[in-house]
Coordinates of C-alpha atoms in Angstrom, one line a residue:
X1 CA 8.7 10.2 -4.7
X2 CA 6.8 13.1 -3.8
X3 CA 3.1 12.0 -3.6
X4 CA 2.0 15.7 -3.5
X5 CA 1.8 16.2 -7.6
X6 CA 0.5 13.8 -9.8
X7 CA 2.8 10.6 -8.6
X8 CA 0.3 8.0 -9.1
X9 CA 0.8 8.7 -13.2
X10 CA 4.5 8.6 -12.6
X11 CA 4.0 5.0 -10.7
X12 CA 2.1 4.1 -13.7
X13 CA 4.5 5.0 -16.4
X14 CA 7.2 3.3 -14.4
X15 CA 5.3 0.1 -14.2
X16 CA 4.3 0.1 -18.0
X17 CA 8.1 -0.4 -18.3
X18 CA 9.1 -3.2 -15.8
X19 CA 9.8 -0.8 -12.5
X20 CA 7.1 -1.0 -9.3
X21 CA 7.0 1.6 -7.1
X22 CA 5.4 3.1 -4.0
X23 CA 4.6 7.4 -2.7
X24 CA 3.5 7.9 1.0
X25 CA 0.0 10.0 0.2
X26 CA -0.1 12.6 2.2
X27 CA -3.2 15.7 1.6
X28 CA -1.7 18.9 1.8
X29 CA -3.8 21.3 0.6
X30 CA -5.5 18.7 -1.7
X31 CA -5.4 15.1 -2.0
X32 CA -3.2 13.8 -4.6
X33 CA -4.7 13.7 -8.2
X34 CA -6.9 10.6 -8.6
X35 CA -6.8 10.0 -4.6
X36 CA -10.3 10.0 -3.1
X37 CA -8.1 10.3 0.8
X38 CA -11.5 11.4 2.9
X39 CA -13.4 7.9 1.3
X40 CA -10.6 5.9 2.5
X41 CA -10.6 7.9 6.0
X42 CA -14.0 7.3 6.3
X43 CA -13.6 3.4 4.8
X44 CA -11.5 3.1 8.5
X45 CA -13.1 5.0 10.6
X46 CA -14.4 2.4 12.8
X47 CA -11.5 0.1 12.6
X48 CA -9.5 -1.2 15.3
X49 CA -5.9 0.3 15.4
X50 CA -3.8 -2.0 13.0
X51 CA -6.1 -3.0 10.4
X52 CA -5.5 -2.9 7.2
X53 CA -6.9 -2.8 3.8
X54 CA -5.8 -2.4 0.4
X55 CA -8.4 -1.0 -2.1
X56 CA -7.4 -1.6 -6.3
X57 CA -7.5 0.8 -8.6
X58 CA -6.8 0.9 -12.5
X59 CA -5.2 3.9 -14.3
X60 CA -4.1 3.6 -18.4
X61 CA -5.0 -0.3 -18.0
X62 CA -2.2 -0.8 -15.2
X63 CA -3.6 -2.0 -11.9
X64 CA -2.6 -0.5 -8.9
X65 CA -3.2 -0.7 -5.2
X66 CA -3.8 1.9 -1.9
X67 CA -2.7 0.3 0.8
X68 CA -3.8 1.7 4.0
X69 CA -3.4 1.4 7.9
X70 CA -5.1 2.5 10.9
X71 CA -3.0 4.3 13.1
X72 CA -4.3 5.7 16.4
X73 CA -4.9 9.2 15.4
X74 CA -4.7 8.4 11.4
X75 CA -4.8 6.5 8.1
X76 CA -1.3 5.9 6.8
X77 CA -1.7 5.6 3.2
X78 CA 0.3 4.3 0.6
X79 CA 0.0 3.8 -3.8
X80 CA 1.6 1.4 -5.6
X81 CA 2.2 -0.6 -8.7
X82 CA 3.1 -4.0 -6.9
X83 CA 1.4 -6.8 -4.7
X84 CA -1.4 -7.2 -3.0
X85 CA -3.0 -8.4 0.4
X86 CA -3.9 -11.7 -1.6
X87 CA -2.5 -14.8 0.0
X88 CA -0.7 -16.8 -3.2
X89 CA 1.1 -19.2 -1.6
X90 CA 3.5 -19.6 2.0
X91 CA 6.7 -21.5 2.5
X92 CA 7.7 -21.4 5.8
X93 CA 11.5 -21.0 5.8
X94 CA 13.5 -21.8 9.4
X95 CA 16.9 -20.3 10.2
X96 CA 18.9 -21.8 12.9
X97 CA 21.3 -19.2 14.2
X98 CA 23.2 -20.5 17.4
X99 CA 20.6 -22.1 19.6
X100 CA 17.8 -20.1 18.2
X101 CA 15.2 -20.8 15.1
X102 CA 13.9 -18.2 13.7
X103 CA 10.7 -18.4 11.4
X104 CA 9.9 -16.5 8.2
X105 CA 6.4 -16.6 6.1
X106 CA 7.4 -15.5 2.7
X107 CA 4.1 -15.3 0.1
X108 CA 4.9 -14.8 -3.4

């Protein structure tokens, strides 16, 4: 999806009806409709390279998140209609390939 027209609606309608979705938000000449981008700039501007946030939002009663992560010379920014930051719970799942174990952390 093309976050450059109103694509935070179209995440919502497809959440209302059982599909979660995510649109890159990019400012072109404007921010996306409903996208305040220079708060969220200025929310990381003293932030370390690699932190990240994601700040909650509500639109026709459907919750929805903006994910967002400092980059060296930028913000990448992300909506969506699924997840959150929030730990729920970790299994930690090991994988023995050869001689090798590899670990996953999988939250749900």
């Amino acid at each position: 999806m093309d976050s450059g027209f109103c694509v935070l609606r179209g995440i919502v309608e497809l959440a209302k009806r059982g599909a979660y979705a995510s649109a890159m938000i990019k400012k072109r000449q404007y921010w996306p409709k409903y996208i305040q981008g220079d708060d969220m700039k200025e929310h990381f501007k003293d932030k370390s390279v690699g932190d990240i946030d994601a700040l909650p939002g509500m639109l026709d009663d459907i919750p929805f998140h903006i994910f967002c992560l400092k980059e060296e010379d930028y913000v990448m920014m992300l909506m969506r209609s699924y997840g959150t930051m929030e730990k729920k719970s970790e299994t930690l799942h090991i994988i023995k390939k050869g001689k090798k174990k590899l670990h996953s952390n999988i939250q749900k």
